[in-house]
Amino acid sequence: MTANRSVDRDKSAGEHVQAGNGRHDDLDALTGLGRALAAAGEIPGAVEAFHKAILILLDAAMFPQAKRLIDEARSSGVDHPAFDDYKEAVDSAPVFFGFQGTHAPERQVYMSAAVHMLGTAGRPISILEIGTYMGASMITWARAIERFSGGIGEIYCLDPWDGADSAQYDDHMAEDIQSGLAYRVFQNATRFVGDGIKVTELRGFSDDILPTLAGMTFDIIYVDGCHLHPEVLNDLRSADALLSIGGFMCGDDLEVQLHELDRELVEANARNDFVLVDGGGGLGFHPGVTLGVGTFFGPVSAFGGFWIMRKTAEGYRPVQMRGKGLLPYHWPQEFVEQARRAVVDAGLLHEIL
Ligand SMILES: C[S@@+](CC[C@H](N)C(=O)[O-])C[C@H]1O[C@@H](n2cnc3c(N)ncnc32)[C@H](O)[C@@H]1O
């Protein structure tokens, strides 16, 4: 079944939120003020200060931090009816961290850097994501649009959110998709997207949906759906027809490239989601991604599993990672630090925000 509609965002949790970026000074000041007023027994003022600080955190998709501040406010006797409205959103947000936390968080920095490098400030950017799951990568795109692309853009999220083809997932992912949890968390995550960003849900399998997009073009297409072969290759071929000249094709889970492996071994595992490399000291890879990307492009620019190529009139060109990237503040602090270390150690980005 195919559904194509804009997500009906329930903005009750963040209606009056201003742009979250660059507001850390306000955040510190408001949090300090809230604490001081609470300690002095000035509860109405404390409520207002804590509430404003919490809205800044929610707006920046810093869910764990927002949750902590709500708990702190309440434990110091400061409460607001709106805190209950935020609770559902904030409580469910960490569900996707549990999954994503096992994944290299630095990839989110590179994704946001792609938006920065594209430099579409002044015109709306259009991103197509094949494979959205719980929406963590959607939030990364949204934050990058807010920060680097004038806050105006569209994100098309393509996913069946259907467990019919669950052989390709690990157990907990299959369970989260089958139970509908992944879809619910995604819908919840859309509440944290700025008003200038339109999120369009494309519910279905890429084979069915991508042909229906003929005539549209996108600035970035992120390929992170089915990881098996030939599905990845098919996605790349279909996506190629939808990508603008100058745009980026990119994706996840390219731990090892085809030219670095024995092609026969990769082909023999083309229907396995993930395999360990013999003697690789625990190194594993996704054969379908390796095979699809290697067959379509040959070697690509890859950064810790995130791969990216720029489309030109003369074909695809490698991409040098430069410019600014955003740390994934919508993930727990330990992963934010892990991402910071990874990109700083690799010397890949000039500036990380
Ligand atoms: C690895 S997850 C995506 C993770 C997400 N991009 C993120 O980083 O948060 C893969 C997703 O692809 C979806 N998927 C699987 N087969 C698909 C297909 N044929 N077409 C589109 N999406 C598919 C699954 O439902 C799953 O949600």
Short mmCIF file of C-alpha atoms and ligand atoms in Angstrom, two decimals:
data_model
loop_
_atom_site.label_atom_id
_atom_site.label_comp_id
_atom_site.label_asym_id
_atom_site.label_seq_id
_atom_site.Cartn_x
_atom_site.Cartn_y
_atom_site.Cartn_z
CA MET A 1 0.00 0.00 0.00
CA THR A 2 1.25 3.44 -0.87
CA ALA A 3 0.55 6.60 1.01
CA ASN A 4 1.95 9.99 0.13
CA ARG A 5 1.04 12.79 2.45
CA SER A 6 2.55 15.49 4.53
CA VAL A 7 2.85 14.53 8.12
CA ASP A 8 0.18 16.19 10.17
CA ARG A 9 2.46 17.59 12.78
CA ASP A 10 1.06 18.02 16.24
CA LYS A 11 2.99 21.11 17.24
CA SER A 12 1.51 21.34 20.69
CA ALA A 13 4.89 20.49 22.15
CA GLY A 14 6.76 23.30 20.50
CA GLU A 15 4.35 25.89 19.23
CA HIS A 16 6.12 28.99 20.38
CA VAL A 17 9.65 27.79 20.00
CA GLN A 18 12.14 30.09 18.36
CA ALA A 19 15.10 28.85 16.34
CA GLY A 20 17.19 26.75 18.69
CA ASN A 21 20.62 27.31 17.23
CA GLY A 22 22.99 29.80 18.77
CA ARG A 23 20.78 30.11 21.82
CA HIS A 24 22.99 28.37 24.32
CA ASP A 25 23.70 31.63 26.16
CA ASP A 26 19.96 32.13 26.61
CA LEU A 27 19.70 28.55 27.73
CA ASP A 28 22.37 28.93 30.42
CA ALA A 29 20.94 32.24 31.60
CA LEU A 30 17.38 30.91 31.76
CA THR A 31 18.39 27.73 33.54
CA GLY A 32 20.42 29.74 36.09
CA LEU A 33 17.53 32.16 36.55
CA GLY A 34 15.07 29.33 37.02
CA ARG A 35 17.27 27.72 39.68
CA ALA A 36 17.83 31.00 41.51
CA LEU A 37 14.14 31.93 41.51
CA ALA A 38 13.13 28.44 42.64
CA ALA A 39 15.64 28.63 45.51
CA ALA A 40 14.22 32.03 46.49
CA GLY A 41 10.66 30.65 46.41
CA GLU A 42 9.69 32.86 43.43
CA ILE A 43 7.81 30.05 41.78
CA PRO A 44 5.93 31.86 38.93
CA GLY A 45 9.19 33.41 37.69
CA ALA A 46 11.00 30.08 38.03
CA VAL A 47 8.27 28.34 36.04
CA GLU A 48 8.61 30.86 33.23
CA ALA A 49 12.42 30.65 33.12
CA PHE A 50 12.53 26.82 33.20
CA HIS A 51 9.77 26.62 30.63
CA LYS A 52 11.63 28.87 28.18
CA ALA A 53 14.82 26.88 28.68
CA ILE A 54 12.98 23.61 28.08
CA LEU A 55 11.47 24.97 24.87
CA ILE A 56 14.93 25.88 23.59
CA LEU A 57 16.10 22.32 24.26
CA LEU A 58 13.06 20.78 22.59
CA ASP A 59 13.49 23.03 19.60
CA ALA A 60 17.08 21.87 19.24
CA ALA A 61 15.90 18.25 19.52
CA MET A 62 18.01 17.87 22.66
CA PHE A 63 15.49 15.45 24.12
CA PRO A 64 17.52 13.85 26.92
CA GLN A 65 18.61 17.29 28.13
CA ALA A 66 15.00 18.54 28.00
CA LYS A 67 13.89 15.51 29.98
CA ARG A 68 16.56 16.15 32.62
CA LEU A 69 15.56 19.80 32.96
CA ILE A 70 11.86 18.93 33.32
CA ASP A 71 12.80 16.45 36.06
CA GLU A 72 15.03 19.02 37.76
CA ALA A 73 12.33 21.71 37.62
CA ARG A 74 9.76 19.36 39.09
CA SER A 75 12.07 18.16 41.83
CA SER A 76 12.58 21.77 42.90
CA GLY A 77 8.82 22.32 43.08
CA VAL A 78 8.51 24.06 39.72
CA ASP A 79 5.80 22.69 37.46
CA HIS A 80 3.85 23.79 34.42
CA PRO A 81 0.86 22.08 32.74
CA ALA A 82 2.75 22.07 29.43
CA PHE A 83 5.42 19.78 30.95
CA ASP A 84 2.89 16.94 30.71
CA ASP A 85 2.40 17.68 27.01
CA TYR A 86 6.13 17.37 26.44
CA LYS A 87 6.45 14.22 28.49
CA GLU A 88 5.14 11.83 25.86
CA ALA A 89 7.41 13.27 23.20
CA VAL A 90 10.44 13.43 25.43
CA ASP A 91 9.90 9.97 26.87
CA SER A 92 9.56 8.30 23.50
CA ALA A 93 12.47 10.13 21.88
CA PRO A 94 15.19 8.04 23.53
CA VAL A 95 13.74 4.95 21.86
CA PHE A 96 15.56 5.79 18.68
CA PHE A 97 18.73 6.59 20.56
CA GLY A 98 18.83 3.01 21.74
CA PHE A 99 19.07 1.82 18.19
CA GLN A 100 21.15 4.62 16.78
CA GLY A 101 23.53 4.53 19.69
CA THR A 102 25.01 1.34 18.33
CA HIS A 103 25.77 3.15 15.13
CA ALA A 104 28.68 5.51 14.45
CA PRO A 105 27.35 8.89 15.61
CA GLU A 106 29.94 10.81 13.54
CA ARG A 107 27.95 9.90 10.43
CA GLN A 108 25.33 12.43 11.52
CA VAL A 109 28.02 15.13 11.45
CA TYR A 110 28.92 14.25 7.86
CA MET A 111 25.26 14.28 6.83
CA SER A 112 24.81 17.79 8.17
CA ALA A 113 28.08 18.83 6.51
CA ALA A 114 26.60 17.73 3.18
CA VAL A 115 23.81 20.29 3.68
CA HIS A 116 26.40 22.93 4.54
CA MET A 117 28.57 22.09 1.52
CA LEU A 118 25.61 22.24 -0.80
CA GLY A 119 25.16 25.89 0.11
CA THR A 120 21.56 26.36 -0.96
CA ALA A 121 21.00 29.19 1.54
CA GLY A 122 18.41 31.48 0.02
CA ARG A 123 16.44 28.74 -1.69
CA PRO A 124 14.61 25.80 -0.19
CA ILE A 125 16.54 22.56 -0.11
CA SER A 126 14.88 19.27 -0.98
CA ILE A 127 16.04 16.00 0.55
CA LEU A 128 14.81 12.49 -0.16
CA GLU A 129 15.59 9.86 2.44
CA ILE A 130 15.13 6.20 1.48
CA GLY A 131 14.76 4.38 4.81
CA THR A 132 13.68 6.56 7.74
CA TYR A 133 12.93 4.06 10.50
CA MET A 134 12.39 6.06 13.71
CA GLY A 135 13.39 9.41 12.26
CA ALA A 136 16.81 10.01 13.83
CA SER A 137 18.40 10.78 10.47
CA MET A 138 15.36 12.88 9.53
CA ILE A 139 16.05 15.01 12.62
CA THR A 140 19.70 15.35 11.56
CA TRP A 141 18.59 16.64 8.13
CA ALA A 142 16.09 18.99 9.75
CA ARG A 143 18.67 20.46 12.13
CA ALA A 144 21.11 20.96 9.26
CA ILE A 145 18.43 22.75 7.22
CA GLU A 146 17.67 24.98 10.20
CA ARG A 147 21.31 25.86 10.67
CA PHE A 148 22.74 25.89 7.17
CA SER A 149 19.92 26.32 4.71
CA GLY A 150 17.82 29.16 6.04
CA GLY A 151 15.41 26.85 7.87
CA ILE A 152 13.39 26.30 4.71
CA GLY A 153 13.19 22.98 2.95
CA GLU A 154 11.50 19.67 2.38
CA ILE A 155 12.37 16.21 3.63
CA TYR A 156 10.68 13.27 1.92
CA CYS A 157 10.78 10.21 4.15
CA LEU A 158 10.32 6.93 2.27
CA ASP A 159 9.79 3.80 4.32
CA PRO A 160 7.19 1.02 4.37
CA TRP A 161 7.33 0.91 8.18
CA ASP A 162 6.25 -2.64 7.50
CA GLY A 163 7.76 -5.83 8.80
CA ALA A 164 6.76 -7.90 5.75
CA ASP A 165 10.35 -8.10 4.62
CA SER A 166 11.77 -8.49 8.10
CA ALA A 167 14.45 -11.08 7.24
CA GLN A 168 16.75 -8.17 6.50
CA TYR A 169 16.62 -6.71 10.01
CA ASP A 170 18.12 -7.73 13.28
CA ASP A 171 15.65 -8.96 15.88
CA HIS A 172 14.93 -5.78 17.73
CA MET A 173 14.61 -3.72 14.55
CA ALA A 174 12.16 -6.22 13.09
CA GLU A 175 10.18 -6.13 16.33
CA ASP A 176 10.14 -2.33 16.45
CA ILE A 177 8.89 -2.15 12.87
CA GLN A 178 6.32 -4.93 13.24
CA SER A 179 4.89 -3.53 16.45
CA GLY A 180 4.44 -0.11 14.84
CA LEU A 181 6.81 1.45 17.36
CA ALA A 182 9.25 2.69 14.70
CA TYR A 183 6.45 4.49 12.86
CA ARG A 184 5.06 6.05 16.04
CA VAL A 185 8.48 7.32 17.08
CA PHE A 186 8.99 8.75 13.59
CA GLN A 187 5.68 10.58 13.76
CA ASN A 188 6.59 11.90 17.16
CA ALA A 189 10.00 13.06 15.90
CA THR A 190 8.32 15.20 13.24
CA ARG A 191 7.00 17.40 16.06
CA PHE A 192 10.53 18.64 16.59
CA VAL A 193 11.01 19.89 13.06
CA GLY A 194 10.94 23.64 12.42
CA ASP A 195 7.86 25.19 10.83
CA GLY A 196 9.76 26.08 7.66
CA ILE A 197 10.50 22.43 6.96
CA LYS A 198 7.89 20.25 5.35
CA VAL A 199 8.16 16.56 6.10
CA THR A 200 6.41 14.37 3.56
CA GLU A 201 5.81 10.75 4.40
CA LEU A 202 6.12 8.32 1.50
CA ARG A 203 4.90 5.07 2.96
CA GLY A 204 5.80 2.04 0.89
CA PHE A 205 8.68 0.09 -0.62
CA SER A 206 11.16 2.04 -2.71
CA ASP A 207 10.54 -0.14 -5.78
CA ASP A 208 6.92 1.04 -5.75
CA ILE A 209 7.38 4.62 -4.62
CA LEU A 210 10.46 5.88 -6.47
CA PRO A 211 8.89 5.54 -9.95
CA THR A 212 5.94 7.66 -8.78
CA LEU A 213 8.34 10.55 -8.07
CA ALA A 214 9.37 10.86 -11.75
CA GLY A 215 9.60 14.52 -12.70
CA MET A 216 10.69 15.64 -9.22
CA THR A 217 14.30 16.51 -8.39
CA PHE A 218 16.12 16.51 -5.09
CA ASP A 219 19.30 18.21 -3.85
CA ILE A 220 20.29 15.31 -1.62
CA ILE A 221 19.20 11.70 -1.79
CA TYR A 222 20.15 9.56 1.19
CA VAL A 223 20.02 5.83 0.54
CA ASP A 224 19.47 3.90 3.79
CA GLY A 225 16.57 1.55 3.05
CA CYS A 226 16.88 -2.15 2.33
CA HIS A 227 20.54 -3.15 2.64
CA LEU A 228 20.36 -6.28 0.46
CA HIS A 229 21.40 -6.84 -3.14
CA PRO A 230 19.95 -6.04 -5.67
CA GLU A 231 17.67 -3.67 -3.72
CA VAL A 232 20.48 -1.18 -2.98
CA LEU A 233 21.56 -1.13 -6.62
CA ASN A 234 17.95 -0.64 -7.74
CA ASP A 235 17.54 2.23 -5.27
CA LEU A 236 20.69 3.90 -6.60
CA ARG A 237 19.56 3.58 -10.20
CA SER A 238 16.11 4.99 -9.46
CA ALA A 239 17.51 7.72 -7.23
CA ASP A 240 19.98 8.79 -9.91
CA ALA A 241 17.07 9.84 -12.13
CA LEU A 242 15.70 12.05 -9.33
CA LEU A 243 18.92 13.82 -8.28
CA SER A 244 19.68 17.34 -9.54
CA ILE A 245 22.96 18.13 -11.22
CA GLY A 246 25.22 19.42 -8.45
CA GLY A 247 23.34 17.39 -5.86
CA PHE A 248 24.66 14.75 -3.50
CA MET A 249 23.87 11.05 -3.51
CA CYS A 250 24.87 9.57 -0.17
CA GLY A 251 24.10 6.73 2.18
CA ASP A 252 24.87 4.75 5.27
CA ASP A 253 26.58 1.49 6.22
CA LEU A 254 29.43 1.33 3.74
CA GLU A 255 32.04 -0.03 6.14
CA VAL A 256 34.19 -1.60 3.42
CA GLN A 257 34.18 -0.88 -0.32
CA LEU A 258 33.93 -3.44 -3.09
CA HIS A 259 37.43 -2.82 -4.45
CA GLU A 260 38.82 -3.63 -0.98
CA LEU A 261 37.20 -7.09 -0.90
CA ASP A 262 37.00 -10.25 -2.92
CA ARG A 263 33.96 -9.66 -5.17
CA GLU A 264 32.98 -13.35 -5.09
CA LEU A 265 32.78 -13.26 -1.32
CA VAL A 266 30.59 -10.18 -1.44
CA GLU A 267 28.33 -11.69 -4.10
CA ALA A 268 28.00 -14.90 -2.14
CA ASN A 269 26.66 -12.86 0.79
CA ALA A 270 24.48 -10.50 -1.21
CA ARG A 271 21.31 -11.59 0.62
CA ASN A 272 22.86 -11.28 4.07
CA ASP A 273 22.35 -8.02 5.89
CA PHE A 274 25.70 -8.01 7.70
CA VAL A 275 28.75 -10.28 7.75
CA LEU A 276 32.04 -10.27 9.60
CA VAL A 277 35.27 -10.06 7.61
CA ASP A 278 37.43 -13.13 8.23
CA GLY A 279 40.45 -12.11 10.30
CA GLY A 280 39.15 -8.54 10.40
CA GLY A 281 39.26 -8.34 14.20
CA GLY A 282 35.49 -7.88 14.48
CA LEU A 283 35.22 -5.72 11.37
CA GLY A 284 31.96 -6.36 9.58
CA PHE A 285 30.20 -4.99 6.55
CA HIS A 286 26.88 -4.87 4.72
CA PRO A 287 27.45 -6.89 1.52
CA GLY A 288 24.37 -5.51 -0.27
CA VAL A 289 25.52 -1.94 0.33
CA THR A 290 29.11 -2.72 -0.64
CA LEU A 291 27.98 -4.50 -3.81
CA GLY A 292 25.34 -1.97 -4.85
CA VAL A 293 27.51 1.11 -4.27
CA GLY A 294 30.61 -0.53 -5.83
CA THR A 295 28.67 -1.68 -8.88
CA PHE A 296 26.95 1.65 -9.45
CA PHE A 297 29.84 4.06 -8.75
CA GLY A 298 33.07 2.12 -8.29
CA PRO A 299 35.05 3.58 -5.37
CA VAL A 300 33.27 6.42 -3.55
CA SER A 301 34.13 9.04 -0.95
CA ALA A 302 33.49 7.40 2.41
CA PHE A 303 33.85 8.66 5.95
CA GLY A 304 33.38 6.15 8.73
CA GLY A 305 30.62 4.27 6.91
CA PHE A 306 28.91 7.35 5.47
CA TRP A 307 29.46 7.57 1.71
CA ILE A 308 28.80 10.48 -0.62
CA MET A 309 29.23 11.47 -4.29
CA ARG A 310 28.35 14.65 -6.18
CA LYS A 311 26.43 14.44 -9.43
CA THR A 312 27.81 16.60 -12.25
CA ALA A 313 26.88 16.91 -15.91
CA GLU A 314 29.88 14.68 -16.62
CA GLY A 315 29.02 11.98 -14.10
CA TYR A 316 29.59 11.44 -10.38
CA ARG A 317 32.59 13.00 -8.66
CA PRO A 318 34.19 12.31 -5.27
CA VAL A 319 33.50 14.69 -2.41
CA GLN A 320 36.04 16.13 -0.03
CA MET A 321 34.58 16.50 3.44
CA ARG A 322 35.02 20.12 4.52
CA GLY A 323 33.11 23.00 6.03
CA LYS A 324 30.92 22.70 9.08
CA GLY A 325 29.00 19.83 10.56
CA LEU A 326 26.58 19.62 13.46
CA LEU A 327 27.16 17.37 16.42
CA PRO A 328 24.13 15.13 16.99
CA TYR A 329 22.74 16.87 20.06
CA HIS A 330 19.56 14.83 19.67
CA TRP A 331 21.61 11.86 20.84
CA PRO A 332 22.83 11.29 24.41
CA GLN A 333 25.91 13.20 25.49
CA GLU A 334 28.28 10.22 25.29
CA PHE A 335 27.54 9.83 21.57
CA VAL A 336 27.88 13.57 20.99
CA GLU A 337 31.38 13.35 22.47
CA GLN A 338 32.16 10.20 20.47
CA ALA A 339 31.15 12.01 17.27
CA ARG A 340 33.23 15.04 18.19
CA ARG A 341 36.32 12.91 18.84
CA ALA A 342 35.91 10.92 15.63
CA VAL A 343 35.70 13.91 13.32
CA VAL A 344 38.33 15.96 15.16
CA ASP A 345 40.77 13.03 15.23
CA ALA A 346 40.25 12.44 11.52
CA GLY A 347 40.77 16.17 10.89
CA LEU A 348 37.91 16.06 8.46
CA LEU A 349 35.85 19.13 9.20
CA HIS A 350 37.08 22.65 9.72
CA GLU A 351 34.41 23.47 12.22
CA ILE A 352 31.94 21.45 14.22
CA LEU A 353 29.00 23.15 15.84
C1 LIG B 1 18.67 1.31 8.70
S1 LIG B 1 16.99 1.75 8.79
C2 LIG B 1 17.02 3.46 8.44
C3 LIG B 1 17.63 4.28 9.54
C4 LIG B 1 17.43 5.77 9.40
N1 LIG B 1 17.84 6.26 8.11
C5 LIG B 1 18.23 6.46 10.48
O1 LIG B 1 19.44 6.67 10.29
O2 LIG B 1 17.67 6.79 11.51
C6 LIG B 1 16.35 1.01 7.36
C7 LIG B 1 14.90 1.36 7.07
O3 LIG B 1 14.67 1.00 5.72
C8 LIG B 1 13.36 0.57 5.60
N2 LIG B 1 13.24 -0.28 4.39
C9 LIG B 1 13.48 -1.60 4.28
N3 LIG B 1 13.24 -2.03 3.04
C10 LIG B 1 12.86 -0.93 2.35
C11 LIG B 1 12.48 -0.71 1.01
N4 LIG B 1 12.45 -1.71 0.13
N5 LIG B 1 12.13 0.55 0.64
C12 LIG B 1 12.17 1.55 1.53
N6 LIG B 1 12.55 1.42 2.81
C13 LIG B 1 12.88 0.19 3.21
C14 LIG B 1 13.07 -0.19 6.89
O4 LIG B 1 11.68 -0.22 7.16
C15 LIG B 1 13.88 0.59 7.90
O5 LIG B 1 13.06 1.48 8.60
#
